[in-house]
Coordinates of C-alpha atoms in Angstrom, one line a residue:
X1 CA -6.4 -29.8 -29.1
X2 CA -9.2 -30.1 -26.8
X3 CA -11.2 -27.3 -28.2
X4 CA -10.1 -27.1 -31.1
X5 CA -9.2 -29.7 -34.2
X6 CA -8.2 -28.8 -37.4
X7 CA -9.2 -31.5 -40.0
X8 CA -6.9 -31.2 -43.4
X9 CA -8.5 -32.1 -46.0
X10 CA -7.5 -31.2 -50.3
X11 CA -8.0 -28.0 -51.1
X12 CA -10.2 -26.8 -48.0
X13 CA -10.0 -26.9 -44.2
X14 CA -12.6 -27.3 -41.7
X15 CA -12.6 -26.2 -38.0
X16 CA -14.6 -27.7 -35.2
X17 CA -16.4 -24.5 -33.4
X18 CA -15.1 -24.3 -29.7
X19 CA -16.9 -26.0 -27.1
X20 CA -19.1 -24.1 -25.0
X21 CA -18.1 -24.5 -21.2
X22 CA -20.6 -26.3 -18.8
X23 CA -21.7 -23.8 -16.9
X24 CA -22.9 -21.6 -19.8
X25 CA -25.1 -24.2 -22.1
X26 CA -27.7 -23.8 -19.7
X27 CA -27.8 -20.4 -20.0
X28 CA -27.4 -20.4 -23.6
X29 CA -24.5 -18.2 -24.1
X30 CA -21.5 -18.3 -25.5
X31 CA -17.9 -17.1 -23.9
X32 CA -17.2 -13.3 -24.9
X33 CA -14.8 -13.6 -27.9
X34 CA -13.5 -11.7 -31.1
X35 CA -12.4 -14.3 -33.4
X36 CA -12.3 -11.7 -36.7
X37 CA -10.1 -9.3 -34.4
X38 CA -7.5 -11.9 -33.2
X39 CA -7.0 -13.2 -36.9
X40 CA -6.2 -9.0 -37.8
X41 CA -3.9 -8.9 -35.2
X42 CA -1.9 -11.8 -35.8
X43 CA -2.1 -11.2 -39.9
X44 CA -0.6 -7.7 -38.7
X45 CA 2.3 -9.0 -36.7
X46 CA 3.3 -11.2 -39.1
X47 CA 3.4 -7.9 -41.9
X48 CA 5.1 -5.8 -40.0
X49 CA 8.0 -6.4 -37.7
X50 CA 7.5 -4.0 -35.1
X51 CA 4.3 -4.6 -34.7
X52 CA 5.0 -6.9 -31.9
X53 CA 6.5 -4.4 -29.7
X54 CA 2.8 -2.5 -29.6
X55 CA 0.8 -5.2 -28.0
X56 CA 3.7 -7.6 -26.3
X57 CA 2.8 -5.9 -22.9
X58 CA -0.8 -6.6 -22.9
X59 CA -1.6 -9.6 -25.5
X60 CA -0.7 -12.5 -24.2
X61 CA -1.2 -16.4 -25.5
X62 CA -3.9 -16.8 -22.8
X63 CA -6.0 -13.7 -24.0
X64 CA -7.1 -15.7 -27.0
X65 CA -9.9 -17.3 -28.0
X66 CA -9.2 -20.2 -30.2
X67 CA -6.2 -22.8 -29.5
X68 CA -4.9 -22.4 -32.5
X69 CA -4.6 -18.8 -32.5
X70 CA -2.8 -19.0 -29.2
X71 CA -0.1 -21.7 -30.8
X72 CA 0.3 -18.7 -33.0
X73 CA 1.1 -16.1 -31.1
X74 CA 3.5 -18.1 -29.2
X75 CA 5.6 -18.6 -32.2
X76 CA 5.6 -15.0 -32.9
X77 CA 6.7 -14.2 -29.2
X78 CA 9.4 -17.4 -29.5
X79 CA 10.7 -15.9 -32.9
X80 CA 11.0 -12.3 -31.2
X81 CA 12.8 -13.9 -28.3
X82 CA 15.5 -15.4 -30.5
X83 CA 15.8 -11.6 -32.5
X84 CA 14.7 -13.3 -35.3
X85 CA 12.4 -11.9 -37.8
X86 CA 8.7 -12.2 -37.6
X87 CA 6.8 -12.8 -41.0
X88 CA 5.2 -15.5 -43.0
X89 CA 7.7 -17.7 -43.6
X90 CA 9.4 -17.3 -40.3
X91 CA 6.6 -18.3 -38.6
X92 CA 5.5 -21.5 -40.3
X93 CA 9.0 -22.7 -40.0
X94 CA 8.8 -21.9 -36.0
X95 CA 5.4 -23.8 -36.2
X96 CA 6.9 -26.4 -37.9
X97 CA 9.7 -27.1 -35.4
X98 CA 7.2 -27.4 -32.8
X99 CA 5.6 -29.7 -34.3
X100 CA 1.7 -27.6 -33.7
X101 CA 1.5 -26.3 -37.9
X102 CA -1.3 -29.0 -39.1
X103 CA -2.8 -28.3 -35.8
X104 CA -3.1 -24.4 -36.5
X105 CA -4.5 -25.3 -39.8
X106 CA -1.3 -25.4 -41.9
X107 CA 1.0 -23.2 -44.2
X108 CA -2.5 -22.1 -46.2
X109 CA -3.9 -21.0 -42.3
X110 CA -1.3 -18.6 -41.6
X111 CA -1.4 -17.3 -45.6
X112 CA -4.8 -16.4 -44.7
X113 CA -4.7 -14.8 -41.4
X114 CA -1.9 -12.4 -43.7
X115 CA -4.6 -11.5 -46.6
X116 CA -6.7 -10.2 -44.0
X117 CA -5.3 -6.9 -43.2
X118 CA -3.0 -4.1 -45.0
X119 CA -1.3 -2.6 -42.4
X120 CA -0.8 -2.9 -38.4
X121 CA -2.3 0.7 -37.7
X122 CA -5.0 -0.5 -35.3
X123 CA -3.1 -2.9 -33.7
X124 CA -3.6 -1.6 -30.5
X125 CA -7.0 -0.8 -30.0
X126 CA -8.0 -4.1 -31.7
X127 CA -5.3 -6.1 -28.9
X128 CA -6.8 -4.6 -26.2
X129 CA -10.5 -5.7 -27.7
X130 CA -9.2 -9.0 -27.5
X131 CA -7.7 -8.4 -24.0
X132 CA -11.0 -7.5 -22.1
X133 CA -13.1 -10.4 -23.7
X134 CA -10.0 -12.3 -22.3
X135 CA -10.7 -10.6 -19.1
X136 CA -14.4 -11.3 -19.0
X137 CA -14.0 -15.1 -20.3
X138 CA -11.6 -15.0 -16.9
X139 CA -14.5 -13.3 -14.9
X140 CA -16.9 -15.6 -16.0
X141 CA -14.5 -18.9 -15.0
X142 CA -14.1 -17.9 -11.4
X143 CA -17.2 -16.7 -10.9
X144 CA -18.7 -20.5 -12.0
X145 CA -16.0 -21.8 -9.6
X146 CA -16.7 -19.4 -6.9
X147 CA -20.4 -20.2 -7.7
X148 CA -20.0 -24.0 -7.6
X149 CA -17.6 -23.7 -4.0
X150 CA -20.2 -21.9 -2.3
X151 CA -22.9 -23.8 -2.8
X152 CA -20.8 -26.6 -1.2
X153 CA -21.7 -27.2 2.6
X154 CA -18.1 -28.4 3.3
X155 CA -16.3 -24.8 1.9
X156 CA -15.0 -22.4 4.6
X157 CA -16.8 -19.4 3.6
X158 CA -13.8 -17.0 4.8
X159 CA -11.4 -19.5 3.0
X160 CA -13.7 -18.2 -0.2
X161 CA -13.7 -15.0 0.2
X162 CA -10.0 -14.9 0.0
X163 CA -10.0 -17.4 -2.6
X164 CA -12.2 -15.1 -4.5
X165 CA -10.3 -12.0 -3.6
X166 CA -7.1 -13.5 -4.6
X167 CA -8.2 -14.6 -7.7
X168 CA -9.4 -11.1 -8.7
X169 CA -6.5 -9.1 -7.6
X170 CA -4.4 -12.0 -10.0
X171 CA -7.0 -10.5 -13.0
X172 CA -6.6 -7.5 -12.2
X173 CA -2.9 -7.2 -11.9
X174 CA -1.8 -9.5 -14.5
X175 CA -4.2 -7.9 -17.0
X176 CA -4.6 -3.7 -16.5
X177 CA -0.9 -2.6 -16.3
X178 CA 0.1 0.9 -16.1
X179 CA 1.9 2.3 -19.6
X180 CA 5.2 4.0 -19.9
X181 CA 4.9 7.7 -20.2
X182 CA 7.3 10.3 -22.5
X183 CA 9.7 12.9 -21.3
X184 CA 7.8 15.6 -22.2
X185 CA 4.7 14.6 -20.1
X186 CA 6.9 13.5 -16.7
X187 CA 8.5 16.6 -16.8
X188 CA 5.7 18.5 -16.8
X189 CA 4.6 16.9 -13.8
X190 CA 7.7 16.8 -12.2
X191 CA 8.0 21.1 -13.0
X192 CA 4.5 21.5 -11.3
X193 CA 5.6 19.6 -8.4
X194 CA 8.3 22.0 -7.5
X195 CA 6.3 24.8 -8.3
X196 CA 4.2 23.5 -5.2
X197 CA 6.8 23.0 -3.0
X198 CA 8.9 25.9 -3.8
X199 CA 5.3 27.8 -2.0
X200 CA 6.3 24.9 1.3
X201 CA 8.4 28.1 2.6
X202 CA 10.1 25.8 4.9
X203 CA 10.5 22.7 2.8
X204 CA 7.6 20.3 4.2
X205 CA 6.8 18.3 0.9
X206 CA 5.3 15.5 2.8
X207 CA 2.7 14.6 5.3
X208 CA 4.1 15.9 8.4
X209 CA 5.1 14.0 11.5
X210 CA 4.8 16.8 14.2
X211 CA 8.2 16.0 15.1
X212 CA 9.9 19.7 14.2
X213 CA 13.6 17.8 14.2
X214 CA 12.2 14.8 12.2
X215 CA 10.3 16.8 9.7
X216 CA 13.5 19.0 9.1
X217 CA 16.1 15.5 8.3
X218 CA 12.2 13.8 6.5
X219 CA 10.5 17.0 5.3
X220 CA 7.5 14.6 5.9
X221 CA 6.7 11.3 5.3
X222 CA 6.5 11.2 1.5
X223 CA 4.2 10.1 -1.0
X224 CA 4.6 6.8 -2.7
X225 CA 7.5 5.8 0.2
X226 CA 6.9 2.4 2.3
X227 CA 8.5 3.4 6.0
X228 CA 9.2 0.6 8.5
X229 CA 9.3 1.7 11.6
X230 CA 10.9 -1.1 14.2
X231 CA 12.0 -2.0 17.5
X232 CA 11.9 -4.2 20.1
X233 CA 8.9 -4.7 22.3
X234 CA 8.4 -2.1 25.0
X235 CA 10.0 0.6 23.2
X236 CA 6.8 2.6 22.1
X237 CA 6.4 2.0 18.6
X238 CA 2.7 1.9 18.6
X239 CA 3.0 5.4 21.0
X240 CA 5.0 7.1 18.3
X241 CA 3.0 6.2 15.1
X242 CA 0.0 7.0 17.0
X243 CA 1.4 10.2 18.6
X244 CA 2.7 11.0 14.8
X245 CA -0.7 10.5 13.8
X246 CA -2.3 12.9 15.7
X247 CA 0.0 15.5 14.2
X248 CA -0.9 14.8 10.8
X249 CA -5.1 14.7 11.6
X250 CA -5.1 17.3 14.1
X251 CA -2.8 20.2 13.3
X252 CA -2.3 19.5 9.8
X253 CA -6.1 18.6 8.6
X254 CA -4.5 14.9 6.9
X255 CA -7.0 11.7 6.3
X256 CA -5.0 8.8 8.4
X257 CA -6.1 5.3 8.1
X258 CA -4.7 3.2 10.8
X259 CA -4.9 -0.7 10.2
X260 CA -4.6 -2.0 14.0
X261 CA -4.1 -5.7 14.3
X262 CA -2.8 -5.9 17.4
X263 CA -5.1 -3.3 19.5
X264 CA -8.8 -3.1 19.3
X265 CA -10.5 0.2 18.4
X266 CA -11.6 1.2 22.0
X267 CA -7.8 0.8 23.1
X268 CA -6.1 2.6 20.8
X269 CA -8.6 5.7 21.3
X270 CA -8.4 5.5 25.0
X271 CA -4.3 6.0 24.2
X272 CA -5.1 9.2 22.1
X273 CA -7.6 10.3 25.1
X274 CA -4.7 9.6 27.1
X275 CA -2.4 11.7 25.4
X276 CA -4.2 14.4 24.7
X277 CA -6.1 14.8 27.4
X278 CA -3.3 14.8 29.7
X279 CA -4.2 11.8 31.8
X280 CA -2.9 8.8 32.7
X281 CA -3.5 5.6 31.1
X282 CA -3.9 3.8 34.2
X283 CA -6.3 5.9 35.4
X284 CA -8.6 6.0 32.4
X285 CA -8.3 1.9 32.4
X286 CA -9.9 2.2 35.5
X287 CA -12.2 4.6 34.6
X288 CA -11.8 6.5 38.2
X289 CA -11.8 10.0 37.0
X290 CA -11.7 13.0 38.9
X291 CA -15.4 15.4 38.4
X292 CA -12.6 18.0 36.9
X293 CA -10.0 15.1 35.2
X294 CA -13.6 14.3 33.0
X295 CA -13.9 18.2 32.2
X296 CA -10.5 18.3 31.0
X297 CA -11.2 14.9 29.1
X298 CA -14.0 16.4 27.3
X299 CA -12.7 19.8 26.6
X300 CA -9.1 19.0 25.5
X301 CA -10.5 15.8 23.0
X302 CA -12.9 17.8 20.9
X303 CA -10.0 18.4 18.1
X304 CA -9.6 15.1 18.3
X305 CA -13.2 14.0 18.2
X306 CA -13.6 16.0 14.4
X307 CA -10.0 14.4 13.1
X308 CA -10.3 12.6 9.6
X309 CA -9.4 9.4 11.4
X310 CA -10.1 6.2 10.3
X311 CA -9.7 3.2 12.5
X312 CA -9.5 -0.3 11.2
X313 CA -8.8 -3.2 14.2
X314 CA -9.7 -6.4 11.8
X315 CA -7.3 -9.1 13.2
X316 CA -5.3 -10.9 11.0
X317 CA -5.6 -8.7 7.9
X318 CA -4.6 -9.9 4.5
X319 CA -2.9 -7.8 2.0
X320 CA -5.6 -8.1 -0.2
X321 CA -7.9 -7.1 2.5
X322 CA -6.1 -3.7 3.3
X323 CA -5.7 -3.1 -0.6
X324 CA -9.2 -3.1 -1.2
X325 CA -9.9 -0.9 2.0
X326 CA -7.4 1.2 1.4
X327 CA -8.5 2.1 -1.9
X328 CA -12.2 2.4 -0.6
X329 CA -11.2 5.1 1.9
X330 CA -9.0 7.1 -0.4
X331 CA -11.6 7.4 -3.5
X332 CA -14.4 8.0 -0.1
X333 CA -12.1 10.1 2.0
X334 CA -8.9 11.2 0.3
X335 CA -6.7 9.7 3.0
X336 CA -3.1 10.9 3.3
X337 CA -1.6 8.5 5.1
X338 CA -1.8 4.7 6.1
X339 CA -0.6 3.0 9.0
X340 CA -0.5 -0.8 9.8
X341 CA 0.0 -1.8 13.7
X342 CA 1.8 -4.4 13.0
X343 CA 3.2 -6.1 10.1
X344 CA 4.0 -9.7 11.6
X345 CA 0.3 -9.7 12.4
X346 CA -0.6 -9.5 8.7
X347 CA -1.1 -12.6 6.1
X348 CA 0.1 -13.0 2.9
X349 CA -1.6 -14.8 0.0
X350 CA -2.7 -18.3 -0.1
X351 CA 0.5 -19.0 -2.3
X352 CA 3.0 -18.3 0.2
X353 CA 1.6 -19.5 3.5
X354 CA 3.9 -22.6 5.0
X355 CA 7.1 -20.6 4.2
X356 CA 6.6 -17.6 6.6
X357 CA 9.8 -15.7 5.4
X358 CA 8.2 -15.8 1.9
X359 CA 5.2 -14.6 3.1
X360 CA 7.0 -11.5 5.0
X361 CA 8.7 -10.5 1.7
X362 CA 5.1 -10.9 -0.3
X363 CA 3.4 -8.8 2.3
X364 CA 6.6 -6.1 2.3
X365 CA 6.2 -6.1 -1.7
X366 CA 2.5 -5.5 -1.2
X367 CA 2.7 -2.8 0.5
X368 CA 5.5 -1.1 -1.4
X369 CA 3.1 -1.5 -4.4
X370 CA -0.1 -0.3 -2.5
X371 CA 2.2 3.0 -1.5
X372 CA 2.7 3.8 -5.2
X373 CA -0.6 2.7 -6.3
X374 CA -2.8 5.2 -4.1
X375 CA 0.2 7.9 -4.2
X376 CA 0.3 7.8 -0.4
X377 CA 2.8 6.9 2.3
X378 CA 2.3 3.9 4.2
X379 CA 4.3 3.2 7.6
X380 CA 4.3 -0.7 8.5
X381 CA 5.3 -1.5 12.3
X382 CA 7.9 -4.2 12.7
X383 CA 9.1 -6.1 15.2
X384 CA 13.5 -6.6 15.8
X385 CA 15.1 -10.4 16.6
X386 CA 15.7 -11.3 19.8
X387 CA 19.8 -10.6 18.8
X388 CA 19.6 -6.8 20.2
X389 CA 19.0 -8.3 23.1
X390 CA 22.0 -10.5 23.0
X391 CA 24.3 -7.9 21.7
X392 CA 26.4 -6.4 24.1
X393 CA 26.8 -2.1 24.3
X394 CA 24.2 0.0 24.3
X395 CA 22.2 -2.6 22.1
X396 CA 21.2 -0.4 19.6
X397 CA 19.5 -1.7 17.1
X398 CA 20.9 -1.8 12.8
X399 CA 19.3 -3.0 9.6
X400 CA 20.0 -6.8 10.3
X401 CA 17.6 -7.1 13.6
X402 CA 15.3 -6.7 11.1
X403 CA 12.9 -9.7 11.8
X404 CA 12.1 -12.8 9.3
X405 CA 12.7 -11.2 6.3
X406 CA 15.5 -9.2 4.7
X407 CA 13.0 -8.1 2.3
X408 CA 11.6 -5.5 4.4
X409 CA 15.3 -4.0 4.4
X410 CA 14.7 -4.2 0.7
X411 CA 11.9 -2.9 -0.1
X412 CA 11.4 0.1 2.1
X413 CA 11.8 3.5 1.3
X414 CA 12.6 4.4 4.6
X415 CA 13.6 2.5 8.0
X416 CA 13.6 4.1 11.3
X417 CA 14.4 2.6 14.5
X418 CA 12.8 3.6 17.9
X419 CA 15.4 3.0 20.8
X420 CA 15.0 4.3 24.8
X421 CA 18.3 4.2 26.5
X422 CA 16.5 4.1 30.0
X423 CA 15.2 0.8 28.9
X424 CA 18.1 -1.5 29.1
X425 CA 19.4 0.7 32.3
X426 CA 21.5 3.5 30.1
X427 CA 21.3 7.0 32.4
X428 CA 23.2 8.8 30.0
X429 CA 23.7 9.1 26.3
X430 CA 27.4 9.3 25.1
X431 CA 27.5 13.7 25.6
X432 CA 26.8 12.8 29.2
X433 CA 22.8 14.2 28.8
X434 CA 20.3 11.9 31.3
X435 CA 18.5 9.5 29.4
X436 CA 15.7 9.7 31.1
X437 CA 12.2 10.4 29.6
X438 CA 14.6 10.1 26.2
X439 CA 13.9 8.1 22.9
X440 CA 15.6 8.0 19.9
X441 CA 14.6 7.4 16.0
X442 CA 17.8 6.3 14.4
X443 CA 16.8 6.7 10.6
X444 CA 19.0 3.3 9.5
X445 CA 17.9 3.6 5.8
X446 CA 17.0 6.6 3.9
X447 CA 16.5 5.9 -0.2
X448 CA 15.8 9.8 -0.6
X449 CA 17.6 11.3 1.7
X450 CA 20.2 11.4 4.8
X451 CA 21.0 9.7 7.8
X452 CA 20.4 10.9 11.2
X453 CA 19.7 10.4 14.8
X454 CA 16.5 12.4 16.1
X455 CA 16.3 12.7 19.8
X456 CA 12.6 13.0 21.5
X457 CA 10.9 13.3 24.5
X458 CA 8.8 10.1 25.5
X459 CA 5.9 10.8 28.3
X460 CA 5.1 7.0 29.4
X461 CA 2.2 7.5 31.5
X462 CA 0.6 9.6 28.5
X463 CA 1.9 6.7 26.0
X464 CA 3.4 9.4 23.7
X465 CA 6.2 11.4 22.0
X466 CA 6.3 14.9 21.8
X467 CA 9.6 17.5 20.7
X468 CA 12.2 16.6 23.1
X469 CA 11.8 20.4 24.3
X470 CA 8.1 20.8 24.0
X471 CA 5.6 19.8 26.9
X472 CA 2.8 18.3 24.9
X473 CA -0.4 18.9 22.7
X474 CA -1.8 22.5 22.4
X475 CA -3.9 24.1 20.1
X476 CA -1.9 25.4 16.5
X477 CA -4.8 27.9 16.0
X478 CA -3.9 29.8 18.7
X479 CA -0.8 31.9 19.1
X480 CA 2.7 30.9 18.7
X481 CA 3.8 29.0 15.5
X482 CA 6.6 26.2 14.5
X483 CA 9.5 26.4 15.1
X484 CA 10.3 24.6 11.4
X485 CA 7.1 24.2 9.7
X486 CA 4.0 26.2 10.3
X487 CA 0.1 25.3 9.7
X488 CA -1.0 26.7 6.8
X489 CA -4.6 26.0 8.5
X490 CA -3.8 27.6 11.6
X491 CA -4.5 31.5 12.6
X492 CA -1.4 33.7 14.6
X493 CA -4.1 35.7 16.6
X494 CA -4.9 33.4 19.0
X495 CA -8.7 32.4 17.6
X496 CA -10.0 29.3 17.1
X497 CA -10.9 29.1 13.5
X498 CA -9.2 25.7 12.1
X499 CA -10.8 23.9 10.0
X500 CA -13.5 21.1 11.4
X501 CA -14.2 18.0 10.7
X502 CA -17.0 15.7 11.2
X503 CA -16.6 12.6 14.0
X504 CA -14.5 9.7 11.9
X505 CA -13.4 7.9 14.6
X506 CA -15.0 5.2 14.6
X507 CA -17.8 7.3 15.5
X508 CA -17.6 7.2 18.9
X509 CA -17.6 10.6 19.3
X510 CA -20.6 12.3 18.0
X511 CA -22.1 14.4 20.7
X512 CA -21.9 18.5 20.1
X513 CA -18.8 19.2 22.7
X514 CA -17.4 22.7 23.9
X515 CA -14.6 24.1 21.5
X516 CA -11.4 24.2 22.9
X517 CA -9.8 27.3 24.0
X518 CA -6.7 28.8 22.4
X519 CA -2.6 28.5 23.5
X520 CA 0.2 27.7 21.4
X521 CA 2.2 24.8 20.3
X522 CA 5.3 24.8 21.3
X523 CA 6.8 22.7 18.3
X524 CA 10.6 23.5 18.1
X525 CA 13.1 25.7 20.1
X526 CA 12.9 29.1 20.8
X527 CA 9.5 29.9 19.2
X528 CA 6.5 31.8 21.3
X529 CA 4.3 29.2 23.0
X530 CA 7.2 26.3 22.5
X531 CA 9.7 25.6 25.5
X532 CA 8.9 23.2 28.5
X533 CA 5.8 23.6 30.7
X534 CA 6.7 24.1 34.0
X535 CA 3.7 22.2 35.5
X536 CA 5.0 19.2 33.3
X537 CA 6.0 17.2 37.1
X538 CA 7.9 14.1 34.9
X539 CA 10.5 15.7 33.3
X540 CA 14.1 15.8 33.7
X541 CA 14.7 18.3 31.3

């Protein structure tokens, strides 16, 4: 009623022209609009009954211009609510009852709007006209607020930016939805889907995980899946996502995007140096390194120096934050695979911050919905309750440890649990096999697939995982193969002619280094070049 005010008057109606909002007069504009278009479309609803059902999904009461065409439409969609019919008649009587018809411009109004147009035909392209000057009228508001906050000396400028990014991603969302699609069309996709994994010879659909017993119960992690990986502090969850990782960038060519809130960049690379150069963590916190041990350093990182990885250590990330970097680094980089170290350490929206279990389950939800938006999986960190800890037994963990939020549970694909026996004092697993060295990933939820217990080796002054009977990181180009799945980039002869790739991490590698030299990877049992090493002077296997 505030923009608009029909006047009724005998024999002809007069409408007050909506006002323009303050921050345009001075620019002498109007707000984008298409008055003729919204009178077609509601003229068309009202002639033909399933009409409605073409535009329901994307027109909506706010997306018009004029009040009174919005009163309109909300009659229509109250009429289709109640399955009753939508015409003329139907809907003057609804307009009636609500007490808004003189408002709209009367019984002689909505006679009009239906002389307009012949058929609904067009109905569609002429809603989703109306939709994106709905959009821009939307643009234009926040931007004047945005505008106005920031020229404010009291307004937290990060406060703005996420005020600013909310209110985008709610445009964004609530406005471009993605359409329904026919039989025909997803089962053509679906048919050249297994067409490209029937050529997987040994059913790796996913990205894989390096893990030879893993990748057989996963076949990879999968596109579109959310996997929470969890357990209790200590246990090495950062060591196997990161040693995982490696697997996918280095053997298997993959773009990983790791989002590490709880590690800085520097740290988590000196753990990958760590790993894959064979030295110990202590000693490269120390930096004393042996003349030889900084040979070795530089020799055996080169692979990892030209790995599509990309590393991301912003504390306190917000989920709209790690959207929009996400989806810059996959249209930039084609990444395969994101990562987020840890998901506790995240925030949620501005909506629910004060009720942290609500903000868990919007963050969990989030990321669900970022998985299926860029077609990639994403693997989410999570911490367990303190209630393992009180359980008696073996304390291992199960779905309910899961911490804050039963949503996680919920909304993940896939949950995995990381568990080391030798932690809590266990020297032996129930088949009377030491423990030591040993972890387990107990898959405790499995939306696509089965249940299972994977048993690997853990190296703790290396910080990684490897197979249980494997004794680390070698070269796939060289000889030797998988024991499960083999490297479509990597040679049999023993050359090194894998595929390189420039310096992404973080770019702290970028001088010209000597290529490594060939070997195998032992990555399952009894393949050439798998098997233990017998230098290896810290296992018990």
């Amino acid at each position: 009623m505030d923009n608009e005010n029909v006047l009724a008057g005998k024999g002809n109606r007069k409408q007050r022209r909506p006002a323009v909002p303050e921050s345009l007069k001075g620019l002498g504009k109007v707000p984008p609009k298409a008055t003729d278009l919204e009178q077609v479309v509601l003229g068309a609803l009202m002639l033909e009954k399933d009409a409605l059902t073409a535009v329901i999904d994307v027109l909506h009461p706010e997306s018009f211009y004029k009040d009174n065409h919005k009163e309109i439409y909300k009659a229509i969609v109250t009429l289709f609510n109640e399955s009753e019919p939508i015409d003329m008649e139907t809907v003057v009587n609804q307009l009636r009852k609500s007490g808004t018809l003189e408002f709209v411009g009367g019984a002689y109004y909505i006679a009009e709007l239906t002389s307009r147009v012949n058929s609904a035909a067009n109905i569609e392209a002429h809603a989703r006209i109306i939709v994106e000057q709905a959009i821009k009228r939307e643009l234009i508001s926040v931007s004047s607020e945005i505008q106005e906050m920031a020229f404010e000396d009291t307004t937290d400028v990060f406060e703005l930016l996420d005020k600013t990014q909310g209110h985008l991603f709610e445009i964004s969302e609530k406005s471009i939805r993605k359409s329904y699609a026919d039989m025909k069309s997803i089962m053509k996709d679906a048919l050249t889907e297994l067409e490209a994994k029937r050529d997987q010879k040994e059913g790796l659909t996913g990205v894989p995980t390096g893990f030879s017993a893993l990748d057989r119960v996963t076949s990879g992690w999968q596109k579109s899946d959310l996997v929470i990986i969890a357990a209790r502090p200590g246990m090495g969850k950062t060591a196997f996502v990161v040693s995982a990782m490696r697997n996918a960038a280095v053997d298997f060519a993959k773009g990983v995007a790791i989002f590490s809130l709880e590690m800085s960049a520097v740290q988590l690379v000196n753990r990958m140096i760590s790993a894959e150069a064979e030295l110990e963590s202590e000693k490269l916190k120390k930096g004393n390194l042996e003349d030889y041990e900084w040979e070795q350093l530089v020799h055996k990182t080169t692979q990892l120096t030209e790995a599509p990885i990309f590393i991301d250590d912003t504390p306190a990330l917000s989920v709209l934050e790690l959207r929009a970097k996400c989806r810059r680094l996959k249209s930039q980089h084609d990444i395969q695979l994101v990562i987020i170290d840890y998901l506790q350490l995240m925030q949620g929206d501005s909506s629910s911050k004060g009720n942290r279990e609500q903000e868990i389950a919007t963050i969990s939800r989030s990321l669900k919905n970022l998985a299926k938006e860029l077609n990639v999986p994403v693997i989410a960190l999570s911490q367990l309750s303190r209630a393992v800890e009180t359980r008696g037994g073996d304390k291992r963990p199960q779905l309910s440890d899961l911490r804050e939020s039963g949503s996680i549970e919920q909304d993940a694909d896939m949950v995995m649990f990381l568990y080391r026996p030798e932690y809590y004092g266990i020297t032996e697993d129930e088949d009377g096999m030491p423990t030591t060295n040993m972890g387990e990933v107990l898959i405790a939820k499995h939306r696509n697939g089965s249940l299972d217990t994977v048993k690997l080796k853990f190296i703790g002054k290396y910080t990684r995982f490897t197979d249980l009977d494997d004794s680390g990181f070698q070269n796939t180009a060289g000889s030797g193969g998988f024991s499960s799945f083999e490297n479509s980039g990597g040679g049999s002869g023993g050359d090194d002619s894998g595929a390189i790739f420039g310096s992404k991490i973080n770019d702290d590698f970028d001088d010209d280094l000597p290529p490594p030299s060939g070997g195998g990877f032992g990555y399952g049992p009894g393949e050439k070049g798998g098997g233990l090493d017998p230098t290896e002077d810290d296992s018990p296997f």
